[in-house]
């Protein structure tokens, strides 16, 4: 195996014998030792200190499992012998786990003994069941002369109820629905007729009702007591005394100072006003009024709003919010809007701080549901037989159709007027006038003041007319113009003492400074309204 000896005599004998001895010792390394153990054994053999020791079965199994690799990564070498060996290991483990699953069969146990009648009666005597459902549980007394069976379950001496007035409901209906007899309900309505008028109470009004003992089950219980709040400043208490119902009224002090709500717009005006304590209905009215003076789209974060509403607060803590009285707004650009609710000439409308009222458009046409049969301009007259200027427009309508004033004004003429037949002329502000001809009947007289939408006559065919229609004319500076080119817009202007009273009222409202409790009062009103809505549901 070796051509020449590489070992000297100093390394242990002759070259051949030393090489053979070295090789022999090397080949005698046990095959069942680990590589590290083999190295150690070789060195021990060289030093003649090696001792052969067999390994136990655990070590041999560990070495076999390391060499075979039973749990390889199944994501690599798919389809190889190594992969199938790992899959087999996985299935074997799953099979072992399934074989060790628990059993859900019922556990054997002793059966409950059958309850005897005596045991059932003993347990039943300790039960608690509602008497209102006819329960007979509990211990019973023995049948002696002191015990007699009852024909009927005894009734409670009094019944206390809490009711509420619903939307569109009346006091009389609420009482009868709660079990009050018709005679007692009629007596209550007689007693409170001066306090609540026709019996209409605000929706959500609470009724505290106490019904007394009745002589038998065939008649309704008598009304012993009824308490409710007829209004914010009046509490009513009705009691039965000596067999008859009597009333006692309690007046409650009320503070009528209007409520002022101010704030700054953040995300939206509605959210900011709600956070400040304004009710949704108040905010809607405020937006509607402000929207008549500025576009709502111009309201941006930082805009200041000012709302004043009629407000009443009772000394018992209840509050009541009324109509919107004043609306103010200051845009981020500096523009201000101040409007006040004011009654002028029998009508309530919104006026600016300068005393100018809201502008209202006139009627589009003086006859409703009428057809435009002839326009303004030159035309051939069907009766006169030649062409001439038609100084108005014609609306064909049946005889007797009402004719309305297109705007507020004063009747300057009413009567027969040549070819116009029955004719009415109105004078309006700004040098404008309107004429209405061929009427069958006139409903106003000269010098009378008329309002927009007021009936001034009825369609007919008087004068130079070929059929029932209205001839409508518009005058500007005394000359006729095309009625279809004129749009009426009217507004009110305060002056004199009325303007002074208006400005005084505006200054009085703007001087209101609600105390620290204003916000909490408004918030309490919001919570009260929400609670009322929930109660009405």
JSON list of N, CA and C in Angstrom, two decimals, residues 179-218:
[
{"chain": "A", "resi": 179, "resn": "UNK", "atom": "N", "xyz": [-108.75, 55.36, 32.72]},
{"chain": "A", "resi": 179, "resn": "UNK", "atom": "CA", "xyz": [-109.70, 54.65, 33.56]},
{"chain": "A", "resi": 179, "resn": "UNK", "atom": "C", "xyz": [-110.65, 55.53, 34.35]},
{"chain": "A", "resi": 180, "resn": "UNK", "atom": "N", "xyz": [-110.62, 56.85, 34.14]},
{"chain": "A", "resi": 180, "resn": "UNK", "atom": "CA", "xyz": [-111.53, 57.76, 34.83]},
{"chain": "A", "resi": 180, "resn": "UNK", "atom": "C", "xyz": [-112.91, 57.66, 34.20]},
{"chain": "A", "resi": 181, "resn": "UNK", "atom": "N", "xyz": [-113.94, 57.67, 35.01]},
{"chain": "A", "resi": 181, "resn": "UNK", "atom": "CA", "xyz": [-115.31, 57.56, 34.50]},
{"chain": "A", "resi": 181, "resn": "UNK", "atom": "C", "xyz": [-115.67, 58.79, 33.69]},
{"chain": "A", "resi": 182, "resn": "UNK", "atom": "N", "xyz": [-116.66, 58.63, 32.83]},
{"chain": "A", "resi": 182, "resn": "UNK", "atom": "CA", "xyz": [-117.10, 59.76, 31.99]},
{"chain": "A", "resi": 182, "resn": "UNK", "atom": "C", "xyz": [-117.65, 60.90, 32.84]},
{"chain": "A", "resi": 183, "resn": "UNK", "atom": "N", "xyz": [-118.32, 60.56, 33.94]},
{"chain": "A", "resi": 183, "resn": "UNK", "atom": "CA", "xyz": [-118.89, 61.61, 34.79]},
{"chain": "A", "resi": 183, "resn": "UNK", "atom": "C", "xyz": [-117.77, 62.42, 35.45]},
{"chain": "A", "resi": 184, "resn": "UNK", "atom": "N", "xyz": [-116.74, 61.74, 35.98]},
{"chain": "A", "resi": 184, "resn": "UNK", "atom": "CA", "xyz": [-115.64, 62.47, 36.60]},
{"chain": "A", "resi": 184, "resn": "UNK", "atom": "C", "xyz": [-114.84, 63.27, 35.57]},
{"chain": "A", "resi": 185, "resn": "UNK", "atom": "N", "xyz": [-114.65, 62.72, 34.35]},
{"chain": "A", "resi": 185, "resn": "UNK", "atom": "CA", "xyz": [-113.94, 63.45, 33.31]},
{"chain": "A", "resi": 185, "resn": "UNK", "atom": "C", "xyz": [-114.70, 64.70, 32.91]},
{"chain": "A", "resi": 186, "resn": "UNK", "atom": "N", "xyz": [-116.03, 64.60, 32.81]},
{"chain": "A", "resi": 186, "resn": "UNK", "atom": "CA", "xyz": [-116.82, 65.78, 32.47]},
{"chain": "A", "resi": 186, "resn": "UNK", "atom": "C", "xyz": [-116.76, 66.83, 33.58]},
{"chain": "A", "resi": 187, "resn": "UNK", "atom": "N", "xyz": [-116.74, 66.38, 34.82]},
{"chain": "A", "resi": 187, "resn": "UNK", "atom": "CA", "xyz": [-116.65, 67.32, 35.95]},
{"chain": "A", "resi": 187, "resn": "UNK", "atom": "C", "xyz": [-115.30, 68.02, 35.95]},
{"chain": "A", "resi": 188, "resn": "UNK", "atom": "N", "xyz": [-114.23, 67.31, 35.63]},
{"chain": "A", "resi": 188, "resn": "UNK", "atom": "CA", "xyz": [-112.90, 67.92, 35.57]},
{"chain": "A", "resi": 188, "resn": "UNK", "atom": "C", "xyz": [-112.87, 68.98, 34.47]},
{"chain": "A", "resi": 189, "resn": "UNK", "atom": "N", "xyz": [-113.45, 68.68, 33.32]},
{"chain": "A", "resi": 189, "resn": "UNK", "atom": "CA", "xyz": [-113.44, 69.65, 32.22]},
{"chain": "A", "resi": 189, "resn": "UNK", "atom": "C", "xyz": [-114.22, 70.90, 32.60]},
{"chain": "A", "resi": 190, "resn": "UNK", "atom": "N", "xyz": [-115.29, 70.76, 33.38]},
{"chain": "A", "resi": 190, "resn": "UNK", "atom": "CA", "xyz": [-116.03, 71.94, 33.84]},
{"chain": "A", "resi": 190, "resn": "UNK", "atom": "C", "xyz": [-115.17, 72.78, 34.79]},
{"chain": "A", "resi": 191, "resn": "UNK", "atom": "N", "xyz": [-114.40, 72.13, 35.65]},
{"chain": "A", "resi": 191, "resn": "UNK", "atom": "CA", "xyz": [-113.60, 72.88, 36.62]},
{"chain": "A", "resi": 191, "resn": "UNK", "atom": "C", "xyz": [-112.45, 73.63, 35.96]},
{"chain": "A", "resi": 192, "resn": "UNK", "atom": "N", "xyz": [-111.86, 73.05, 34.91]},
{"chain": "A", "resi": 192, "resn": "UNK", "atom": "CA", "xyz": [-110.67, 73.67, 34.30]},
{"chain": "A", "resi": 192, "resn": "UNK", "atom": "C", "xyz": [-110.99, 74.37, 33.00]},
{"chain": "A", "resi": 193, "resn": "UNK", "atom": "N", "xyz": [-112.25, 74.56, 32.69]},
{"chain": "A", "resi": 193, "resn": "UNK", "atom": "CA", "xyz": [-112.62, 75.18, 31.40]},
{"chain": "A", "resi": 193, "resn": "UNK", "atom": "C", "xyz": [-112.06, 76.59, 31.27]},
{"chain": "A", "resi": 194, "resn": "UNK", "atom": "N", "xyz": [-111.98, 77.34, 32.38]},
{"chain": "A", "resi": 194, "resn": "UNK", "atom": "CA", "xyz": [-111.46, 78.70, 32.32]},
{"chain": "A", "resi": 194, "resn": "UNK", "atom": "C", "xyz": [-109.94, 78.75, 32.24]},
{"chain": "A", "resi": 195, "resn": "UNK", "atom": "N", "xyz": [-109.29, 77.64, 32.53]},
{"chain": "A", "resi": 195, "resn": "UNK", "atom": "CA", "xyz": [-107.83, 77.63, 32.57]},
{"chain": "A", "resi": 195, "resn": "UNK", "atom": "C", "xyz": [-107.20, 77.10, 31.29]},
{"chain": "A", "resi": 196, "resn": "UNK", "atom": "N", "xyz": [-107.85, 76.15, 30.66]},
{"chain": "A", "resi": 196, "resn": "UNK", "atom": "CA", "xyz": [-107.27, 75.56, 29.44]},
{"chain": "A", "resi": 196, "resn": "UNK", "atom": "C", "xyz": [-108.17, 75.70, 28.23]},
{"chain": "A", "resi": 197, "resn": "UNK", "atom": "N", "xyz": [-109.22, 76.50, 28.33]},
{"chain": "A", "resi": 197, "resn": "UNK", "atom": "CA", "xyz": [-110.07, 76.77, 27.18]},
{"chain": "A", "resi": 197, "resn": "UNK", "atom": "C", "xyz": [-110.80, 75.52, 26.73]},
{"chain": "A", "resi": 198, "resn": "UNK", "atom": "N", "xyz": [-110.54, 75.10, 25.50]},
{"chain": "A", "resi": 198, "resn": "UNK", "atom": "CA", "xyz": [-111.26, 73.97, 24.91]},
{"chain": "A", "resi": 198, "resn": "UNK", "atom": "C", "xyz": [-110.71, 72.62, 25.35]},
{"chain": "A", "resi": 199, "resn": "UNK", "atom": "N", "xyz": [-109.76, 72.59, 26.27]},
{"chain": "A", "resi": 199, "resn": "UNK", "atom": "CA", "xyz": [-109.23, 71.33, 26.76]},
{"chain": "A", "resi": 199, "resn": "UNK", "atom": "C", "xyz": [-107.95, 70.91, 26.08]},
{"chain": "A", "resi": 200, "resn": "UNK", "atom": "N", "xyz": [-107.37, 71.78, 25.27]},
{"chain": "A", "resi": 200, "resn": "UNK", "atom": "CA", "xyz": [-106.12, 71.44, 24.57]},
{"chain": "A", "resi": 200, "resn": "UNK", "atom": "C", "xyz": [-104.93, 71.80, 25.45]},
{"chain": "A", "resi": 201, "resn": "UNK", "atom": "N", "xyz": [-104.14, 70.81, 25.80]},
{"chain": "A", "resi": 201, "resn": "UNK", "atom": "CA", "xyz": [-102.92, 71.00, 26.57]},
{"chain": "A", "resi": 201, "resn": "UNK", "atom": "C", "xyz": [-101.73, 70.69, 25.67]},
{"chain": "A", "resi": 202, "resn": "UNK", "atom": "N", "xyz": [-100.58, 71.28, 25.94]},
{"chain": "A", "resi": 202, "resn": "UNK", "atom": "CA", "xyz": [-99.41, 70.98, 25.12]},
{"chain": "A", "resi": 202, "resn": "UNK", "atom": "C", "xyz": [-99.06, 69.51, 25.18]},
{"chain": "A", "resi": 203, "resn": "UNK", "atom": "N", "xyz": [-98.61, 68.97, 24.06]},
{"chain": "A", "resi": 203, "resn": "UNK", "atom": "CA", "xyz": [-98.21, 67.58, 24.01]},
{"chain": "A", "resi": 203, "resn": "UNK", "atom": "C", "xyz": [-97.05, 67.34, 24.98]},
{"chain": "A", "resi": 204, "resn": "UNK", "atom": "N", "xyz": [-97.14, 66.26, 25.74]},
{"chain": "A", "resi": 204, "resn": "UNK", "atom": "CA", "xyz": [-96.13, 65.93, 26.72]},
{"chain": "A", "resi": 204, "resn": "UNK", "atom": "C", "xyz": [-96.48, 66.35, 28.14]},
{"chain": "A", "resi": 205, "resn": "UNK", "atom": "N", "xyz": [-97.61, 67.04, 28.33]},
{"chain": "A", "resi": 205, "resn": "UNK", "atom": "CA", "xyz": [-98.01, 67.44, 29.68]},
{"chain": "A", "resi": 205, "resn": "UNK", "atom": "C", "xyz": [-98.27, 66.20, 30.54]},
{"chain": "A", "resi": 206, "resn": "UNK", "atom": "N", "xyz": [-97.64, 66.16, 31.72]},
{"chain": "A", "resi": 206, "resn": "UNK", "atom": "CA", "xyz": [-97.76, 65.00, 32.60]},
{"chain": "A", "resi": 206, "resn": "UNK", "atom": "C", "xyz": [-99.00, 65.12, 33.49]},
{"chain": "A", "resi": 207, "resn": "UNK", "atom": "N", "xyz": [-99.70, 64.01, 33.66]},
{"chain": "A", "resi": 207, "resn": "UNK", "atom": "CA", "xyz": [-100.89, 63.93, 34.50]},
{"chain": "A", "resi": 207, "resn": "UNK", "atom": "C", "xyz": [-100.62, 62.94, 35.63]},
{"chain": "A", "resi": 208, "resn": "UNK", "atom": "N", "xyz": [-100.78, 63.38, 36.87]},
{"chain": "A", "resi": 208, "resn": "UNK", "atom": "CA", "xyz": [-100.67, 62.51, 38.04]},
{"chain": "A", "resi": 208, "resn": "UNK", "atom": "C", "xyz": [-102.08, 62.19, 38.53]},
{"chain": "A", "resi": 209, "resn": "UNK", "atom": "N", "xyz": [-102.50, 60.94, 38.37]},
{"chain": "A", "resi": 209, "resn": "UNK", "atom": "CA", "xyz": [-103.89, 60.53, 38.62]},
{"chain": "A", "resi": 209, "resn": "UNK", "atom": "C", "xyz": [-103.90, 59.51, 39.76]},
{"chain": "A", "resi": 210, "resn": "UNK", "atom": "N", "xyz": [-104.84, 59.71, 40.68]},
{"chain": "A", "resi": 210, "resn": "UNK", "atom": "CA", "xyz": [-105.06, 58.75, 41.77]},
{"chain": "A", "resi": 210, "resn": "UNK", "atom": "C", "xyz": [-106.53, 58.33, 41.74]},
{"chain": "A", "resi": 211, "resn": "UNK", "atom": "N", "xyz": [-106.77, 57.03, 41.58]},
{"chain": "A", "resi": 211, "resn": "UNK", "atom": "CA", "xyz": [-108.12, 56.48, 41.55]},
{"chain": "A", "resi": 211, "resn": "UNK", "atom": "C", "xyz": [-108.39, 55.80, 42.88]},
{"chain": "A", "resi": 212, "resn": "UNK", "atom": "N", "xyz": [-109.61, 56.02, 43.42]},
{"chain": "A", "resi": 212, "resn": "UNK", "atom": "CA", "xyz": [-109.98, 55.48, 44.73]},
{"chain": "A", "resi": 212, "resn": "UNK", "atom": "C", "xyz": [-110.63, 54.11, 44.65]},
{"chain": "A", "resi": 213, "resn": "UNK", "atom": "N", "xyz": [-111.17, 53.70, 45.81]},
{"chain": "A", "resi": 213, "resn": "UNK", "atom": "CA", "xyz": [-111.82, 52.38, 45.92]},
{"chain": "A", "resi": 213, "resn": "UNK", "atom": "C", "xyz": [-113.21, 52.45, 45.30]},
{"chain": "A", "resi": 214, "resn": "UNK", "atom": "N", "xyz": [-113.57, 51.39, 44.60]},
{"chain": "A", "resi": 214, "resn": "UNK", "atom": "CA", "xyz": [-114.91, 51.32, 44.00]},
{"chain": "A", "resi": 214, "resn": "UNK", "atom": "C", "xyz": [-115.76, 50.31, 44.76]},
{"chain": "A", "resi": 215, "resn": "UNK", "atom": "N", "xyz": [-117.06, 50.49, 44.75]},
{"chain": "A", "resi": 215, "resn": "UNK", "atom": "CA", "xyz": [-117.92, 49.58, 45.53]},
{"chain": "A", "resi": 215, "resn": "UNK", "atom": "C", "xyz": [-117.95, 48.17, 44.98]},
{"chain": "A", "resi": 216, "resn": "UNK", "atom": "N", "xyz": [-117.85, 47.99, 43.67]},
{"chain": "A", "resi": 216, "resn": "UNK", "atom": "CA", "xyz": [-117.83, 46.66, 43.06]},
{"chain": "A", "resi": 216, "resn": "UNK", "atom": "C", "xyz": [-117.06, 46.72, 41.76]},
{"chain": "A", "resi": 217, "resn": "UNK", "atom": "N", "xyz": [-116.86, 45.54, 41.19]},
{"chain": "A", "resi": 217, "resn": "UNK", "atom": "CA", "xyz": [-116.03, 45.47, 40.00]},
{"chain": "A", "resi": 217, "resn": "UNK", "atom": "C", "xyz": [-116.75, 45.94, 38.74]},
{"chain": "A", "resi": 218, "resn": "UNK", "atom": "N", "xyz": [-118.02, 46.20, 38.79]},
{"chain": "A", "resi": 218, "resn": "UNK", "atom": "CA", "xyz": [-118.79, 46.55, 37.61]},
{"chain": "A", "resi": 218, "resn": "UNK", "atom": "C", "xyz": [-118.82, 48.04, 37.34]}
]
